mmCIF file of C-alpha atoms in Angstrom:
data_model
loop_
_atom_site.group_PDB
_atom_site.id
_atom_site.type_symbol
_atom_site.label_atom_id
_atom_site.label_comp_id
_atom_site.label_asym_id
_atom_site.label_seq_id
_atom_site.Cartn_x
_atom_site.Cartn_y
_atom_site.Cartn_z
ATOM 1 C CA TYR A 1 -11.098 -11.048 14.052
ATOM 2 C CA MET A 2 -10.589 -9.530 17.486
ATOM 3 C CA VAL A 3 -10.154 -5.744 17.313
ATOM 4 C CA LEU A 4 -8.198 -3.645 19.790
ATOM 5 C CA GLN A 5 -9.094 0.040 19.432
ATOM 6 C CA PRO A 6 -7.045 2.036 21.958
ATOM 7 C CA GLU A 7 -7.863 5.544 23.121
ATOM 8 C CA TYR A 8 -4.402 6.702 22.088
ATOM 9 C CA ARG A 9 -2.520 9.575 23.709
ATOM 10 C CA MET A 10 -4.033 12.923 22.669
ATOM 11 C CA THR A 11 -7.501 11.397 22.452
ATOM 12 C CA VAL A 12 -9.806 14.081 23.842
ATOM 13 C CA GLY A 13 -12.117 13.404 26.754
ATOM 14 C CA PHE A 14 -9.591 11.699 29.033
ATOM 15 C CA GLY A 15 -8.055 14.763 30.646
ATOM 16 C CA LYS A 16 -5.117 17.068 30.054
ATOM 17 C CA LYS A 17 -2.488 14.618 31.324
ATOM 18 C CA HIS A 18 -3.586 11.977 28.808
ATOM 19 C CA PHE A 19 -3.640 14.549 26.010
ATOM 20 C CA ASP A 20 -0.256 16.072 26.859
ATOM 21 C CA SER A 21 1.379 12.641 27.155
ATOM 22 C CA GLY A 22 1.326 12.434 23.361
ATOM 23 C CA HIS A 23 3.304 15.640 22.837
ATOM 24 C CA ASN A 24 6.346 14.850 20.643
ATOM 25 C CA GLU A 25 5.531 11.119 20.900
ATOM 26 C CA HIS A 26 4.017 10.388 17.455
ATOM 27 C CA GLY A 27 5.671 7.189 16.296
ATOM 28 C CA TYR A 28 7.422 6.767 19.636
ATOM 29 C CA LYS A 29 5.526 6.198 22.920
ATOM 30 C CA MET A 30 2.209 6.545 21.094
ATOM 31 C CA GLN A 31 3.293 3.675 18.868
ATOM 32 C CA ASP A 32 4.687 1.637 21.764
ATOM 33 C CA ASP A 33 1.277 1.847 23.446
ATOM 34 C CA LYS A 34 -0.393 0.132 20.491
ATOM 35 C CA ASP A 35 2.201 -2.623 20.395
ATOM 36 C CA ASP A 36 1.903 -3.062 24.168
ATOM 37 C CA GLY A 37 -1.863 -3.422 23.822
ATOM 38 C CA ALA A 38 -1.528 -6.064 21.116
ATOM 39 C CA LEU A 39 1.093 -7.963 23.100
ATOM 40 C CA TYR A 40 -1.137 -7.834 26.187
ATOM 41 C CA LEU A 41 -3.809 -9.696 24.204
ATOM 42 C CA VAL A 42 -1.180 -12.301 23.318
ATOM 43 C CA GLU A 43 -0.156 -12.632 26.983
ATOM 44 C CA GLN A 44 -3.799 -13.165 27.937
ATOM 45 C CA GLY A 45 -4.136 -15.933 25.351
ATOM 46 C CA LEU A 46 -6.642 -13.894 23.335
ATOM 47 C CA ALA A 47 -4.501 -13.309 20.235
ATOM 48 C CA ASP A 48 -2.053 -15.359 18.201
ATOM 49 C CA PRO A 49 1.311 -13.544 17.910
ATOM 50 C CA ASP A 50 1.673 -14.905 14.372
ATOM 51 C CA ARG A 51 -1.714 -13.570 13.238
ATOM 52 C CA MET A 52 -1.764 -9.850 14.048
ATOM 53 C CA ALA A 53 -2.237 -6.859 11.747
ATOM 54 C CA MET A 54 -2.312 -3.079 12.175
ATOM 55 C CA PHE A 55 -5.113 -1.092 10.526
ATOM 56 C CA GLY A 56 -5.864 2.588 10.908
ATOM 57 C CA TRP A 57 -7.444 5.618 9.259
ATOM 58 C CA SER A 58 -6.128 9.205 9.304
ATOM 59 C CA TYR A 59 -3.841 9.330 12.367
ATOM 60 C CA GLY A 60 -4.413 5.583 12.541
ATOM 61 C CA GLY A 61 -3.221 5.331 8.944
ATOM 62 C CA TYR A 62 -0.090 7.192 9.979
ATOM 63 C CA ALA A 63 0.342 4.698 12.830
ATOM 64 C CA ALA A 64 -0.050 1.811 10.373
ATOM 65 C CA LEU A 65 2.735 3.231 8.168
ATOM 66 C CA VAL A 66 4.958 3.647 11.223
ATOM 67 C CA ALA A 67 4.149 0.082 12.280
ATOM 68 C CA ALA A 68 5.109 -1.257 8.848
ATOM 69 C CA ALA A 69 8.631 0.135 9.238
ATOM 70 C CA ARG A 70 9.360 -0.819 12.857
ATOM 71 C CA GLU A 71 12.200 -3.149 13.723
ATOM 72 C CA ASP A 72 11.322 -6.480 15.366
ATOM 73 C CA ASN A 73 7.858 -6.149 13.891
ATOM 74 C CA ILE A 74 5.039 -7.819 15.798
ATOM 75 C CA TYR A 75 2.528 -7.506 12.926
ATOM 76 C CA GLN A 76 2.172 -9.659 9.835
ATOM 77 C CA CYS A 77 0.917 -6.736 7.712
ATOM 78 C CA ALA A 78 -0.328 -3.161 7.904
ATOM 79 C CA ILE A 79 -3.310 -1.437 6.272
ATOM 80 C CA ALA A 80 -3.075 2.349 6.126
ATOM 81 C CA GLY A 81 -6.171 4.375 5.267
ATOM 82 C CA ALA A 82 -6.103 8.131 4.524
ATOM 83 C CA ALA A 83 -2.677 8.148 6.144
ATOM 84 C CA VAL A 84 -0.539 11.161 6.962
ATOM 85 C CA SER A 85 2.734 10.157 5.316
ATOM 86 C CA ARG A 86 4.357 13.560 4.755
ATOM 87 C CA PRO A 87 3.860 15.508 7.988
ATOM 88 C CA GLU A 88 6.657 17.928 7.158
ATOM 89 C CA VAL A 89 4.948 19.027 3.921
ATOM 90 C CA TRP A 90 1.618 19.411 5.706
ATOM 91 C CA TYR A 91 3.315 21.477 8.415
ATOM 92 C CA LYS A 92 4.833 23.898 5.889
ATOM 93 C CA ALA A 93 1.435 24.356 4.250
ATOM 94 C CA VAL A 94 -0.303 25.160 7.540
ATOM 95 C CA VAL A 95 2.267 27.179 9.501
ATOM 96 C CA GLY A 96 3.703 30.409 8.095
ATOM 97 C CA PRO A 97 5.939 33.277 9.222
ATOM 98 C CA ASN A 98 3.022 35.010 10.949
ATOM 99 C CA THR A 99 1.885 31.960 12.926
ATOM 100 C CA PRO A 100 2.096 32.584 16.682
ATOM 101 C CA LYS A 101 4.931 30.671 18.338
ATOM 102 C CA ALA A 102 2.604 28.760 20.669
ATOM 103 C CA ILE A 103 0.538 27.460 17.739
ATOM 104 C CA ASP A 104 3.684 26.588 15.796
ATOM 105 C CA GLU A 105 5.026 24.582 18.732
ATOM 106 C CA TRP A 106 1.649 22.916 19.212
ATOM 107 C CA PHE A 107 1.658 21.734 15.582
ATOM 108 C CA GLN A 108 5.213 20.452 15.907
ATOM 109 C CA GLY A 109 4.292 18.565 19.069
ATOM 110 C CA ARG A 110 1.403 16.899 17.245
ATOM 111 C CA GLY A 111 3.972 14.935 15.280
ATOM 112 C CA VAL A 112 4.374 17.073 12.197
ATOM 113 C CA THR A 113 8.088 17.741 12.693
ATOM 114 C CA LYS A 114 9.184 15.957 15.873
ATOM 115 C CA GLY A 115 7.561 12.574 15.395
ATOM 116 C CA VAL A 116 8.474 9.688 13.088
ATOM 117 C CA ASN A 117 8.146 10.670 9.432
ATOM 118 C CA PRO A 118 6.724 7.713 7.431
ATOM 119 C CA TYR A 119 7.949 9.126 4.110
ATOM 120 C CA ALA A 120 11.510 9.175 5.459
ATOM 121 C CA THR A 121 11.293 5.560 6.630
ATOM 122 C CA VAL A 122 9.790 3.916 3.527
ATOM 123 C CA ASP A 123 13.006 1.956 3.021
ATOM 124 C CA LYS A 124 12.496 0.298 6.425
ATOM 125 C CA VAL A 125 9.082 -1.221 5.621
ATOM 126 C CA ASN A 126 9.437 -4.923 6.376
ATOM 127 C CA ILE A 127 5.893 -6.345 6.252
ATOM 128 C CA PRO A 128 3.217 -6.395 3.511
ATOM 129 C CA LEU A 129 1.415 -3.053 3.143
ATOM 130 C CA LEU A 130 -2.004 -2.142 1.789
ATOM 131 C CA MET A 131 -2.623 1.593 1.440
ATOM 132 C CA VAL A 132 -5.967 3.189 0.576
ATOM 133 C CA HIS A 133 -6.822 6.869 0.159
ATOM 134 C CA PRO A 134 -9.879 8.933 -0.823
ATOM 135 C CA GLU A 135 -9.244 10.777 -4.076
ATOM 136 C CA ASP A 136 -10.798 14.040 -2.837
ATOM 137 C CA ASP A 137 -9.528 13.919 0.740
ATOM 138 C CA SER A 138 -9.795 17.445 2.163
ATOM 139 C CA ARG A 139 -8.197 16.596 5.528
ATOM 140 C CA VAL A 140 -5.199 14.486 4.464
ATOM 141 C CA LEU A 141 -4.521 15.625 0.920
ATOM 142 C CA TYR A 142 -3.930 13.057 -1.806
ATOM 143 C CA TYR A 143 -0.194 13.800 -2.122
ATOM 144 C CA HIS A 144 0.326 11.879 1.144
ATOM 145 C CA PHE A 145 -0.769 8.777 -0.776
ATOM 146 C CA SER A 146 0.741 9.468 -4.210
ATOM 147 C CA ASP A 147 4.155 10.597 -2.914
ATOM 148 C CA TYR A 148 4.459 7.633 -0.562
ATOM 149 C CA LYS A 149 3.379 5.192 -3.282
ATOM 150 C CA LYS A 150 5.905 6.603 -5.756
ATOM 151 C CA LYS A 151 8.794 6.354 -3.288
ATOM 152 C CA PHE A 152 7.676 2.919 -2.088
ATOM 153 C CA GLU A 153 7.607 1.525 -5.622
ATOM 154 C CA SER A 154 10.891 3.234 -6.589
ATOM 155 C CA LEU A 155 12.560 1.137 -3.888
ATOM 156 C CA GLY A 156 11.257 -2.051 -5.498
ATOM 157 C CA LYS A 157 8.954 -2.870 -2.606
ATOM 158 C CA THR A 158 5.753 -4.809 -3.113
ATOM 159 C CA GLY A 159 2.530 -3.345 -1.810
ATOM 160 C CA GLU A 160 -1.015 -2.626 -2.882
ATOM 161 C CA PHE A 161 -2.495 0.837 -3.327
ATOM 162 C CA ILE A 162 -6.169 1.710 -3.785
ATOM 163 C CA THR A 163 -7.774 5.058 -4.569
ATOM 164 C CA LEU A 164 -11.393 5.605 -3.542
ATOM 165 C CA GLU A 165 -12.636 7.822 -6.363
ATOM 166 C CA ASP A 166 -14.840 10.812 -5.473
ATOM 167 C CA ALA A 167 -14.539 10.104 -1.741
ATOM 168 C CA ASP A 168 -13.442 12.475 1.011
ATOM 169 C CA HIS A 169 -11.743 11.815 4.341
ATOM 170 C CA PHE A 170 -14.826 11.340 6.434
ATOM 171 C CA TYR A 171 -16.871 8.164 6.740
ATOM 172 C CA ALA A 172 -20.075 9.921 5.658
ATOM 173 C CA THR A 173 -18.521 10.446 2.206
ATOM 174 C CA LEU A 174 -17.731 6.756 1.732
ATOM 175 C CA MET A 175 -20.659 5.541 -0.302
ATOM 176 C CA TYR A 176 -21.695 1.900 -0.600
ATOM 177 C CA THR A 177 -19.469 1.389 -3.652
ATOM 178 C CA HIS A 178 -16.449 2.786 -1.773
ATOM 179 C CA GLN A 179 -17.109 0.552 1.215
ATOM 180 C CA GLN A 180 -17.630 -2.459 -1.022
ATOM 181 C CA GLN A 181 -14.369 -1.747 -2.868
ATOM 182 C CA PHE A 182 -12.338 -1.137 0.272
ATOM 183 C CA TYR A 183 -13.722 -3.744 2.676
ATOM 184 C CA THR A 184 -13.805 -6.493 0.071
ATOM 185 C CA LYS A 185 -10.157 -5.781 -0.701
ATOM 186 C CA MET A 186 -9.193 -5.524 2.965
ATOM 187 C CA LEU A 187 -10.764 -8.865 3.877
ATOM 188 C CA ASP A 188 -9.131 -10.537 0.874
ATOM 189 C CA TYR A 189 -5.793 -8.938 1.755
ATOM 190 C CA LEU A 190 -5.933 -10.111 5.364
ATOM 191 C CA ALA A 191 -6.879 -13.630 4.324
ATOM 192 C CA ASN A 192 -4.379 -14.068 1.528
ATOM 193 C CA ASP A 193 -1.567 -11.477 1.543
ATOM 194 C CA CYS A 194 -0.972 -10.626 5.187
ATOM 195 C CA GLY A 195 2.290 -12.279 6.108
ATOM 196 C CA PRO A 196 3.062 -15.933 5.421
ATOM 197 C CA GLY A 197 -0.219 -17.638 4.561
ATOM 198 C CA GLY A 198 -2.479 -14.745 5.536
ATOM 199 C CA LEU A 199 -4.451 -14.319 8.734
#
């Protein structure tokens, strides 16, 4: 597999302009950038347009859920790890009546209320989806996974959902057994379940 790992808008270390360019653009321009990068590889003859997948963890997991529900999809499947699927619930848990206005607006601009909400677009998912989540995730709480899964299945959609028991959000908490469970499944999924005939 060839892997494209973009330094997406709001990635730190590339200056204020690059960071600010992601404000209110979660699921919009930030998502377009990823598609543009993948299509650039196709234009250069480095990637097959019929054999592309989106995979991400945390914010990347959010991006994978957004990708799964985009119209005119360029991917054959999406794999979402530790994904933020309910940004509006997370926002309400973090911001309260005493939160300074500037911080409140900063959170909203990070995609929690003004970006694409994956939970609200479950019905638009149009490619195979594999979702994985650490059971004890302290950064992206488990309800992001369980709520999305419940709504996804209530709509009669077919997907696969894996819980990594006793794991947290961060890579250092993914023990050998977690990695074996997840990566074995991911490779099998890409080969056999990702779009028509797999990748």
